[in-house]
XYZ file of C-alpha atoms in Angstrom:
371
model
C -95.296 195.208 157.334
C -95.856 195.760 153.746
C -98.282 198.483 154.225
C -95.842 200.089 156.699
C -93.046 199.775 154.235
C -95.282 201.451 151.572
C -96.077 204.039 153.827
C -92.588 204.856 154.415
C -91.762 204.824 150.828
C -94.425 207.317 149.861
C -93.301 209.577 152.676
C -89.693 209.499 151.615
C -90.796 210.158 147.972
C -92.784 213.364 149.011
C -90.021 214.916 151.074
C -87.274 213.854 148.239
C -89.427 215.902 145.628
C -89.993 218.540 148.198
C -86.125 218.891 148.693
C -85.229 218.867 144.949
C -88.008 220.980 143.670
C -89.287 224.545 144.721
C -93.085 224.919 145.255
C -94.551 226.874 142.260
C -96.816 229.461 143.771
C -98.900 229.566 140.607
C -99.245 225.945 140.092
C -102.657 224.004 140.856
C -103.135 220.317 140.341
C -106.357 218.619 139.965
C -106.159 214.983 140.858
C -108.403 211.977 140.821
C -108.089 208.156 141.080
C -111.781 207.774 140.211
C -111.636 207.918 136.375
C -109.213 208.597 133.476
C -110.298 212.004 132.742
C -111.870 214.795 134.855
C -115.501 214.648 135.693
C -117.904 216.022 138.418
C -116.511 218.834 140.841
C -112.950 218.711 139.512
C -114.089 219.064 135.848
C -116.331 222.098 136.755
C -113.661 223.815 138.789
C -111.213 223.459 135.877
C -113.629 224.807 133.471
C -113.674 228.074 135.575
C -110.016 228.045 136.262
C -108.811 227.476 132.676
C -109.608 231.384 131.818
C -107.085 232.414 134.631
C -103.946 233.035 132.779
C -101.844 233.437 135.979
C -102.531 229.897 136.817
C -100.513 226.725 135.763
C -102.849 223.944 136.092
C -101.822 220.241 135.884
C -104.268 217.347 135.494
C -103.583 213.918 136.838
C -106.314 211.383 136.182
C -106.297 207.430 136.726
C -108.597 204.857 137.642
C -107.820 201.823 140.238
C -108.358 198.560 139.033
C -107.981 195.668 141.249
C -105.493 193.558 139.556
C -101.811 193.016 139.682
C -101.334 195.593 136.836
C -103.649 197.834 138.356
C -101.719 198.198 141.562
C -98.622 198.708 139.612
C -100.258 201.439 137.649
C -101.605 202.997 141.026
C -98.384 203.115 142.397
C -96.689 204.682 139.275
C -99.354 207.491 139.334
C -98.852 207.950 143.220
C -95.375 208.776 142.315
C -96.303 211.249 139.849
C -99.036 212.762 142.040
C -96.421 213.151 144.834
C -94.194 215.104 142.536
C -96.981 217.427 141.639
C -98.147 217.768 145.305
C -94.747 218.729 146.279
C -94.377 221.368 143.494
C -98.108 222.686 143.749
C -99.281 225.676 145.614
C -102.882 223.867 145.652
C -103.540 220.265 145.118
C -107.238 219.320 144.875
C -108.690 215.730 145.064
C -112.327 214.512 145.115
C -111.987 211.167 146.658
C -110.078 208.824 149.055
C -106.476 209.331 147.960
C -104.009 206.935 149.737
C -100.657 208.546 149.047
C -101.835 211.812 150.978
C -102.359 209.782 154.048
C -98.947 208.198 154.217
C -97.369 211.623 154.276
C -95.677 212.989 157.639
C -95.027 216.774 158.259
C -96.590 217.859 154.966
C -95.327 221.283 153.801
C -97.696 224.276 154.501
C -96.748 225.683 151.123
C -98.711 222.689 149.605
C -102.174 223.168 150.447
C -104.647 220.300 150.012
C -108.323 220.798 149.189
C -110.853 217.904 149.224
C -113.877 218.309 147.065
C -115.636 215.210 148.210
C -117.631 213.653 145.255
C -120.926 213.132 147.115
C -123.247 215.512 148.728
C -125.548 215.240 151.705
C -125.076 213.232 154.992
C -126.721 209.871 154.340
C -124.383 206.760 154.598
C -121.007 206.995 156.774
C -117.637 206.982 155.305
C -114.083 207.799 156.310
C -113.184 208.107 159.795
C -116.919 207.994 160.758
C -116.478 204.279 160.131
C -114.966 202.810 163.286
C -112.321 200.435 161.346
C -110.781 203.322 159.416
C -109.928 204.988 162.669
C -107.847 202.019 163.686
C -105.751 201.474 160.542
C -101.929 202.226 160.652
C -102.856 204.651 157.718
C -104.092 207.812 158.785
C -107.248 208.069 156.625
C -108.406 211.388 155.323
C -105.574 213.256 156.876
C -103.251 216.292 155.709
C -106.594 218.050 154.333
C -105.978 221.739 154.723
C -109.438 222.678 153.506
C -112.802 220.925 152.619
C -115.372 222.515 150.304
C -118.786 221.406 151.132
C -122.277 221.746 149.346
C -124.255 222.824 152.342
C -124.229 223.958 155.907
C -126.217 220.855 157.033
C -123.180 218.727 155.569
C -120.648 220.295 157.909
C -120.827 217.901 160.925
C -120.757 214.792 158.751
C -117.409 216.108 156.941
C -115.924 217.025 160.385
C -116.731 213.477 161.505
C -115.456 211.666 158.608
C -112.249 213.703 157.864
C -109.306 214.669 160.143
C -110.490 218.541 159.882
C -111.754 221.150 162.090
C -115.140 222.900 161.521
C -113.705 226.311 160.609
C -111.811 224.417 157.670
C -115.021 223.323 156.075
C -115.903 225.856 153.340
C -119.513 226.149 152.045
C -119.449 226.896 148.436
C -122.106 224.375 147.059
C -120.894 221.342 145.127
C -119.348 222.522 141.732
C -120.970 219.718 139.749
C -124.348 220.697 140.756
C -123.973 223.520 138.477
C -124.817 221.294 135.672
C -128.177 220.513 136.823
C -129.016 224.037 137.857
C -127.966 225.362 134.411
C -130.088 222.869 132.905
C -133.193 223.362 134.895
C -136.031 220.965 134.661
C -136.251 219.645 131.141
C -139.482 218.153 129.983
C -138.920 214.463 128.560
C -140.450 214.323 125.143
C -139.691 210.451 124.528
C -142.526 208.399 125.159
C -140.292 205.393 126.244
C -140.122 205.147 130.150
C -136.644 205.646 131.380
C -135.115 204.225 134.648
C -131.810 204.410 136.300
C -130.865 201.752 138.858
C -127.472 202.808 140.839
C -126.832 200.542 143.556
C -124.102 201.592 146.203
C -120.684 199.979 146.263
C -120.080 197.845 149.290
C -116.915 195.487 149.125
C -117.328 194.058 145.538
C -115.919 190.679 146.893
C -117.108 187.619 145.490
C -119.503 186.992 148.514
C -120.674 190.641 148.315
C -124.576 190.439 149.142
C -125.060 193.197 146.466
C -124.415 191.078 143.626
C -127.603 188.718 144.767
C -129.755 191.828 145.210
C -128.753 193.180 141.681
C -129.239 190.086 140.074
C -132.690 189.522 141.662
C -133.928 192.922 140.488
C -132.569 192.244 136.850
C -134.235 188.728 136.695
C -137.718 190.089 138.042
C -137.395 193.341 135.743
C -136.802 190.901 132.735
C -139.576 188.889 133.621
C -141.992 191.639 134.297
C -141.467 193.822 131.311
C -141.295 192.307 127.973
C -142.396 195.322 125.478
C -139.918 198.151 124.271
C -141.748 200.980 126.148
C -139.369 200.992 128.839
C -135.510 201.218 129.291
C -133.396 200.422 132.290
C -130.087 201.804 132.780
C -127.740 200.058 135.388
C -124.893 201.928 136.852
C -122.548 199.826 138.381
C -119.455 200.972 140.611
C -116.167 200.403 138.919
C -115.005 197.821 141.461
C -118.037 195.584 140.920
C -117.045 192.473 138.873
C -119.150 191.965 135.799
C -118.663 188.580 135.579
C -120.799 188.407 139.055
C -123.785 189.932 137.410
C -126.296 187.774 135.435
C -126.293 187.832 131.540
C -129.404 189.990 130.405
C -129.820 189.249 126.665
C -132.241 192.242 126.817
C -132.266 195.394 124.647
C -134.319 197.215 127.353
C -131.387 196.593 129.974
C -128.026 198.619 129.565
C -125.327 197.986 132.040
C -122.196 200.231 132.527
C -119.521 201.298 134.925
C -119.076 205.213 134.465
C -120.133 207.498 137.285
C -119.993 210.445 134.928
C -122.446 208.807 132.653
C -124.837 208.219 135.294
C -124.946 211.731 136.550
C -125.558 212.741 132.751
C -128.628 210.605 132.636
C -130.357 212.229 135.732
C -132.011 214.727 133.733
C -133.248 212.136 131.121
C -134.835 209.560 133.427
C -138.210 209.377 134.758
C -137.219 207.331 138.097
C -134.136 206.737 140.040
C -133.753 203.327 141.809
C -130.884 202.878 144.439
C -130.193 201.593 147.981
C -128.078 204.273 149.701
C -126.332 206.357 147.096
C -126.403 209.934 147.533
C -126.936 210.230 143.694
C -130.421 210.416 144.959
C -129.976 213.845 146.560
C -128.767 215.119 143.136
C -131.982 213.572 141.520
C -134.224 215.345 144.018
C -133.458 218.543 141.985
C -135.779 217.161 139.268
C -138.662 216.306 141.803
C -139.245 212.899 140.117
C -139.834 209.476 141.526
C -137.072 207.852 143.698
C -137.369 204.261 144.708
C -135.420 202.737 147.535
C -134.587 198.899 146.982
C -132.504 197.961 150.124
C -132.787 194.151 151.048
C -130.014 194.448 153.545
C -131.127 197.737 155.252
C -130.841 196.462 158.899
C -127.382 194.778 158.128
C -126.188 197.707 156.305
C -127.141 200.032 159.086
C -125.324 197.887 161.739
C -122.031 197.480 159.569
C -121.641 200.945 157.885
C -124.285 202.944 159.297
C -125.766 206.446 158.432
C -125.485 209.828 159.968
C -129.086 210.113 160.204
C -132.153 207.808 160.747
C -132.160 206.792 156.876
C -135.839 206.023 156.333
C -137.092 208.850 158.566
C -134.694 211.322 157.042
C -135.790 210.344 153.483
C -139.509 209.678 154.137
C -139.570 207.202 151.341
C -140.623 203.559 151.580
C -137.633 201.031 151.718
C -138.344 197.822 149.676
C -136.835 194.581 150.588
C -137.698 192.400 147.585
C -137.289 192.923 143.617
C -141.139 191.948 143.340
C -142.236 194.454 145.872
C -140.349 197.339 144.038
C -141.538 196.447 140.702
C -145.035 196.181 142.130
C -144.755 199.783 143.095
C -142.465 201.182 140.542
C -144.630 203.494 138.845
C -146.593 205.015 141.989
C -145.635 208.382 143.040
C -147.889 209.610 145.694
C -148.229 213.098 146.939
C -146.546 212.241 150.334
C -143.381 210.956 148.501
C -143.141 213.912 146.240
C -143.435 216.331 149.097
C -140.340 214.287 150.772
C -138.309 214.664 147.583
C -138.886 218.544 147.430
C -137.792 218.721 150.892
C -134.526 216.888 150.039
C -134.033 219.140 147.259
C -134.522 222.353 149.473
C -131.887 221.252 151.860
C -129.360 219.813 149.358
C -129.461 222.924 146.658
C -128.803 226.073 148.950
C -127.500 227.425 145.926
C -129.445 227.741 142.725
C -127.438 230.304 140.925
C -125.218 228.012 139.050
C -122.053 229.670 140.584
C -120.909 226.706 142.994
C -117.833 226.250 140.645
C -116.976 230.005 140.450
C -117.211 230.079 144.495
C -114.804 227.129 144.652
C -112.403 228.874 142.292
C -112.498 232.194 144.036
C -111.835 230.408 147.345
C -108.745 228.761 145.901
C -107.441 232.132 144.550
C -107.990 233.533 147.921
C -105.840 230.989 149.695
C -103.157 231.543 146.988
C -103.124 235.064 147.452
C -102.793 235.029 151.170
C -99.848 232.585 150.949
C -97.898 234.706 148.491
C -98.264 237.772 150.841
C-alpha cells in the first residue's frame, strides 16, 4: 500500500508540474542518483554540451543513502527531478531512477534518454531479472531512447529495459573517451598497484559478499608485508563499512567512490573483481584481470548472466582468497589474448568521439521535435 501510494503521489506531481509549467524546448536536464556530482557518461556529455549556447542545461545530482534521512532526501530530490522532467525537452539519466517508473502517460514533449553506467552484457539487470518484472513498479519504463556502447549490447538492453531495438542508439559509451584519449600510459612507479572492485549484491547484514571481501583483505594482509605493493578497494556506496574488517595497513586503501575507481584504471597493474563490468573498461589497457568469485554458482542461479560468464571471459575463476593470491602475478599468454578479445568487442570506437556522438543525437531529436 505504501509503495502504491508513493507511486500515485509521484505521478500526480509530474502531471501537476506539467499542467502549471510549459516544456522548454531548449532545456536539457542531466540527472543522477549515483553521486553528488556528475561523473562518467553524464559528465562527458555535459562537457561537450556546455559549449552549445542554445541549450539551457540543468544538473540534478544526489546520492541515495539507506537511512531515514536518506529516504527523505531522496523524496525531496525526486520532487525537484519531476519538475525538471516536466519542463525539459530532454531528460538524461545514467542509472535506475525510481520517480520515472511511477509516471503514467508521460508527455511526448519530455524525452527520456538512458545512458546506462555500465558497458557490455555480462550480469543481468533490470527487467532481465524475474523479480523486477513482477513488481507493481514498472521498472525501467518510460525511456524514449537508450544510448549504447556497442552493437553487441543491444540484445541485453532490450531484454533489461522496456524499449524496442530501434530505440537503442549505438554511440559508444561517452565515459570511455577518457580512456581512449589517455591511451596506454606507461607506469613509472615501481610500486605494484592493484584495484579490487567487488560487485554490489544486496548489502544486507547477511550479504555473503562481506565474507568474501574480508577473507581477501585478511589473506592479502597476511601474505604481503612490505611496502612495494598497494591495494585499492572500491566498495559500492551501499556497502556498510562497519561490516568490513579493520585493516590497519598502509598498503590497503578502502573507498566508496565509483568515479575514483574509474580514474584509477590507467594507474593500476591488475584489476580484481567478481562480476563488475569495470573489467571490460579495464580490458582497454590489456593488463591483468583476476576473477575472485567464491559464489559463482549461487550468483549464476540467483541473478544470472547474459552469456556463459566463464566461457565468455576465458579467464579462470578463483573460489578462495588463497588460490587467488597464489596466482595473483601470473599473466599467461592465453589470458592476455582473452583480454585483447574483450577490448576489441567492447571498444568499437577508438576515436574519442563517443560523447560528441551522444550530443549530436540529443540535438537531432530536439531539432526534430521542434519542427
